[in-house]
Structures are given as structure tokens and as C-alpha cells.
Short mmCIF file of C-alpha atoms in Angstrom, two decimals:
data_model
loop_
_atom_site.label_atom_id
_atom_site.label_comp_id
_atom_site.label_asym_id
_atom_site.label_seq_id
_atom_site.Cartn_x
_atom_site.Cartn_y
_atom_site.Cartn_z
CA ASN A 1 89.10 72.43 101.51
CA GLN A 2 90.81 74.43 98.77
CA ALA A 3 88.72 77.58 99.24
CA LEU A 4 89.80 77.78 102.88
CA GLN A 5 93.41 77.04 101.91
CA TYR A 6 93.29 79.91 99.40
CA LYS A 7 91.88 82.31 102.01
CA LEU A 8 94.54 81.35 104.58
CA LEU A 9 97.38 81.72 102.08
CA VAL A 10 96.18 85.23 101.16
CA GLN A 11 96.00 86.09 104.87
CA LEU A 12 99.57 84.85 105.34
CA TYR A 13 100.66 86.96 102.36
CA GLU A 14 99.02 90.03 103.96
CA GLU A 15 100.89 89.40 107.22
CA TYR A 16 104.28 89.18 105.49
CA LYS A 17 103.97 91.65 102.58
CA LEU A 18 105.42 94.69 104.34
CA TYR A 19 108.52 93.15 105.87
CA SER A 20 109.35 89.77 104.32
CA TYR A 21 108.91 90.01 100.58
CA ASP A 22 110.26 86.52 99.86
CA SER A 23 107.81 84.89 102.25
CA ALA A 24 104.94 87.03 100.99
CA PHE A 25 105.79 86.09 97.41
CA CYS A 26 105.83 82.38 98.27
CA TYR A 27 102.43 82.56 99.97
CA ILE A 28 100.77 84.49 97.16
CA GLU A 29 102.31 82.17 94.56
CA ARG A 30 100.84 79.19 96.45
CA ALA A 31 97.49 80.99 96.69
CA LYS A 32 97.57 81.59 92.91
CA LYS A 33 98.20 77.87 92.35
CA VAL A 34 95.18 76.99 94.52
CA ALA A 35 93.06 79.60 92.69
CA ARG A 36 94.00 77.94 89.38
CA GLN A 37 93.03 74.54 90.78
CA LEU A 38 89.69 76.05 91.79
CA GLY A 39 89.30 77.61 88.33
CA ASP A 40 88.57 80.96 90.01
CA ASN A 41 89.64 83.69 87.57
CA HIS A 42 88.79 86.47 90.04
CA ALA A 43 91.04 84.90 92.68
CA ILE A 44 93.83 84.44 90.12
CA ALA A 45 93.60 88.14 89.17
CA ASP A 46 93.61 89.11 92.87
CA CYS A 47 96.78 87.06 93.39
CA LYS A 48 98.48 88.67 90.41
CA VAL A 49 97.76 92.14 91.76
CA ARG A 50 99.08 91.21 95.21
CA GLN A 51 102.09 89.49 93.65
CA SER A 52 102.86 92.71 91.75
CA PHE A 53 103.01 94.55 95.08
CA SER A 54 105.66 92.06 96.22
CA PHE A 55 107.60 92.54 92.99
CA ILE A 56 107.60 96.33 93.51
CA SER A 57 108.72 95.92 97.13
CA SER A 58 111.64 93.85 95.87
CA GLY A 59 112.56 96.35 93.14
CA LEU A 60 111.39 93.99 90.38
CA PHE A 61 109.61 96.66 88.37
CA VAL A 62 109.57 94.86 85.00
CA GLU A 63 108.01 91.79 86.61
CA ALA A 64 105.41 93.98 88.33
CA VAL A 65 104.48 95.70 85.06
CA ASP A 66 104.26 92.38 83.18
CA THR A 67 102.11 90.83 85.90
CA LEU A 68 99.77 93.82 86.17
CA ARG A 69 99.38 93.92 82.38
CA SER A 70 98.27 90.27 82.45
CA VAL A 71 95.28 91.20 84.62
CA ALA A 72 91.97 91.92 82.87
CA SER A 73 91.10 94.99 84.94
CA THR A 74 87.52 95.14 83.65
CA GLN A 75 86.77 91.81 85.36
CA LEU A 76 87.97 92.81 88.82
CA SER A 77 85.68 93.16 91.82
CA ASP A 78 85.45 96.70 93.24
CA GLU A 79 87.73 95.77 96.14
CA VAL A 80 90.42 94.26 93.91
CA ARG A 81 90.10 97.13 91.42
CA LEU A 82 91.01 99.56 94.23
CA LEU A 83 93.99 97.39 95.09
CA TYR A 84 94.98 97.16 91.39
CA LEU A 85 94.90 100.94 90.94
CA GLY A 86 96.73 101.40 94.24
CA VAL A 87 99.50 99.02 93.17
CA TYR A 88 99.85 100.92 89.89
CA THR A 89 100.06 104.16 91.92
CA ARG A 90 102.89 102.72 93.99
CA LEU A 91 104.64 101.20 90.96
CA TYR A 92 104.94 104.52 89.16
CA SER A 93 105.77 106.42 92.34
CA ASP A 94 108.61 104.00 93.08
CA LEU A 95 109.80 104.16 89.46
CA SER A 96 109.87 107.96 89.74
CA ASP A 97 112.03 107.71 92.87
CA TYR A 98 114.25 105.12 91.20
CA ALA A 99 114.73 107.14 87.98
CA LYS A 100 115.72 110.37 89.77
CA ASP A 101 116.12 112.25 86.51
CA SER A 102 114.46 115.23 84.88
CA LEU A 103 112.66 113.25 82.17
CA TYR A 104 111.37 109.88 83.32
CA SER A 105 110.90 110.79 86.95
CA LYS A 106 108.21 113.34 86.04
CA VAL A 107 106.53 110.99 83.54
CA TYR A 108 106.32 108.24 86.17
CA LEU A 109 105.11 110.65 88.85
CA ASP A 110 102.36 111.92 86.53
CA LYS A 111 101.25 108.32 85.88
CA SER A 112 101.29 107.59 89.61
CA ARG A 113 99.14 110.63 90.29
CA GLU A 114 96.65 109.62 87.58
CA TYR A 115 96.19 106.21 89.20
CA ALA A 116 95.85 107.87 92.63
CA ARG A 117 93.11 110.10 91.19
CA GLN A 118 91.29 107.03 89.91
CA VAL A 119 91.43 105.39 93.36
CA ALA A 120 90.16 108.55 95.05
CA ALA A 121 87.36 108.83 92.49
CA ILE A 122 85.98 105.32 92.99
CA ALA A 123 86.70 104.72 96.69
CA ASP A 124 83.85 105.25 99.12
CA GLU A 125 83.48 108.71 100.60
CA GLY A 126 85.15 108.80 104.03
CA SER A 127 87.01 105.53 103.48
CA TYR A 128 90.67 105.10 104.37
CA GLU A 129 91.51 104.42 100.71
CA ARG A 130 89.91 107.64 99.47
CA ASP A 131 91.44 109.77 102.21
CA PHE A 132 94.88 108.18 101.80
CA TYR A 133 95.01 108.73 98.04
CA LEU A 134 93.76 112.32 98.39
CA ALA A 135 96.69 112.88 100.78
CA ILE A 136 99.01 111.24 98.24
CA LEU A 137 97.78 113.69 95.60
CA ASP A 138 98.81 116.58 97.86
CA MET A 139 102.36 115.23 98.21
CA LYS A 140 103.98 117.82 95.97
CA PRO A 141 105.86 121.10 96.22
CA GLY A 142 103.62 123.91 97.39
CA ARG A 143 101.19 121.49 99.07
CA TRP A 144 103.38 119.85 101.70
CA GLN A 145 101.51 121.40 104.65
CA GLU A 146 98.11 120.32 103.26
CA SER A 147 99.47 116.81 102.71
CA LYS A 148 100.81 116.70 106.27
CA LEU A 149 97.41 117.68 107.65
CA GLN A 150 95.67 115.04 105.55
CA PHE A 151 98.03 112.26 106.64
CA GLU A 152 97.68 113.32 110.28
CA ASN A 153 93.91 113.27 109.85
CA LEU A 154 94.11 109.63 108.77
CA PHE A 155 95.22 108.78 112.33
CA ARG A 156 92.26 110.70 113.79
CA SER A 157 89.57 109.58 111.32
CA HIS A 158 90.33 105.89 110.80
CA LYS A 159 91.22 102.84 112.84
CA LEU A 160 94.43 101.95 111.02
CA SER A 161 95.95 98.49 110.77
CA ASP A 162 99.61 98.09 111.70
CA GLY A 163 100.51 98.11 108.01
CA GLN A 164 98.51 101.26 107.36
CA ILE A 165 100.16 102.95 110.35
CA GLY A 166 103.56 102.10 108.89
CA VAL A 167 102.69 103.47 105.45
CA VAL A 168 101.04 106.66 106.73
CA ALA A 169 103.87 107.31 109.20
CA SER A 170 106.42 106.80 106.42
CA CYS A 171 104.56 109.30 104.22
CA LEU A 172 104.46 111.76 107.12
CA SER A 173 108.20 111.33 107.60
CA PHE A 174 108.78 112.20 103.94
CA VAL A 175 106.45 115.22 104.05
CA CYS A 176 108.01 116.52 107.28
CA SER A 177 111.48 116.25 105.71
CA LYS A 178 110.23 118.30 102.75
CA LEU A 179 108.96 120.91 105.21
CA GLY A 180 112.40 121.00 106.88
CA ASN A 181 111.10 119.43 110.11
CA ASP A 182 113.90 116.87 110.42
CA ASP A 183 113.26 115.94 114.07
CA GLU A 184 109.56 115.30 113.42
CA ALA A 185 110.47 113.41 110.23
CA MET A 186 112.73 111.12 112.27
CA LEU A 187 109.98 110.47 114.82
CA TRP A 188 107.54 109.49 112.07
CA LEU A 189 110.18 107.30 110.43
CA ILE A 190 110.75 105.49 113.73
CA ARG A 191 107.00 105.02 114.15
CA SER A 192 106.72 103.62 110.63
CA ALA A 193 109.22 100.90 111.55
CA MET A 194 107.49 99.84 114.76
#
């Protein structure tokens, strides 16, 4: 059954995406092939968005941009649209970190923040996605303490998956380092790796 095969391949991708990018890429590429065999354009678009996440994780920014641009965003389901906007948020945030200059870094960060605003605007009130992207929007000079409180609140307000724990703990590590709390930053960094 190809529909079941597609579902299982996407689940395998989800299990590997945060720590084994090569494996995750292989699983999502296989899922995309099955989606094409099924003639399911929504599933193909979903795979492209997920594949872009793997490209970003591997530092393949041009490939991520090209793949995301090939997705007709107006035809995405609400769930995949949130993922699509979230991947764009991460893409431009990572490009900002990579550029580390006074010109492009700010341009990329502004784009990242615009995508984060879009996620927060369309995500359900009280959902992890909305709360996470609101915390992301507070990750800036002058708002580090507010951001820290929002990320900490994610642990209290939501039942987080292992992957979400890793991402939120990593964000908390970054925010704590910006606040000069190096010991706490290290503890959050260790937790993000667990």
C-alpha cells in the first residue's frame, strides 16, 4: 500500500531530521517519490518543505531556497503552511548567523522575523507553534529576559516532543548566553543535546 509507505517514510524522516540529516534526506526523498507515484500534489509539496529543512540543517541554503520556491504555497494545507513558514523562518535566521556581517545579516534576520510573524498570526491561539514563534520574535537585544520567560513557559504550557525540547532548550541556551548567564546557558545546551 503506497499511502501507508508514504506515511511511514515521513515518520522515519521526522525521527531522523534533528540528528542524522543524510538519513532524513533519504527518507523524505523516498517519500517524495512515492507521493509522485500516487499523484498527490499536496504530499509532494509537504515533502519539498521537509526536504528544505534537511537542506538547511546541512548548510545547503541555495538548495533550500530553490526547493521552497518550487512549492505553490497557496495550495498547502494549514498544517503544511505552518511548516513552510517555519522553515522559511529558520532558513533566514540561519543565513543571518552564517553571514555575520552588518548588511546581509540584518536583511536575513528581518526576513526571518517576518516569516515568524506570519506563523504566529495563523497558528492557533495557545498552540506550541504560536507560542514558540512569539518567543522567537522576542529574541533580540532589549527583549532577552522576555524571550527567556516565553521559552521557559513553553515547558510549563505544552507537552513537548523530544525534538521540541531540544529546539527550545537550544534557544534558551542562546538567550541565557546573551543575558550573561553562562552557567545556565551551558545547562540548557546540555539539555538540548539529550
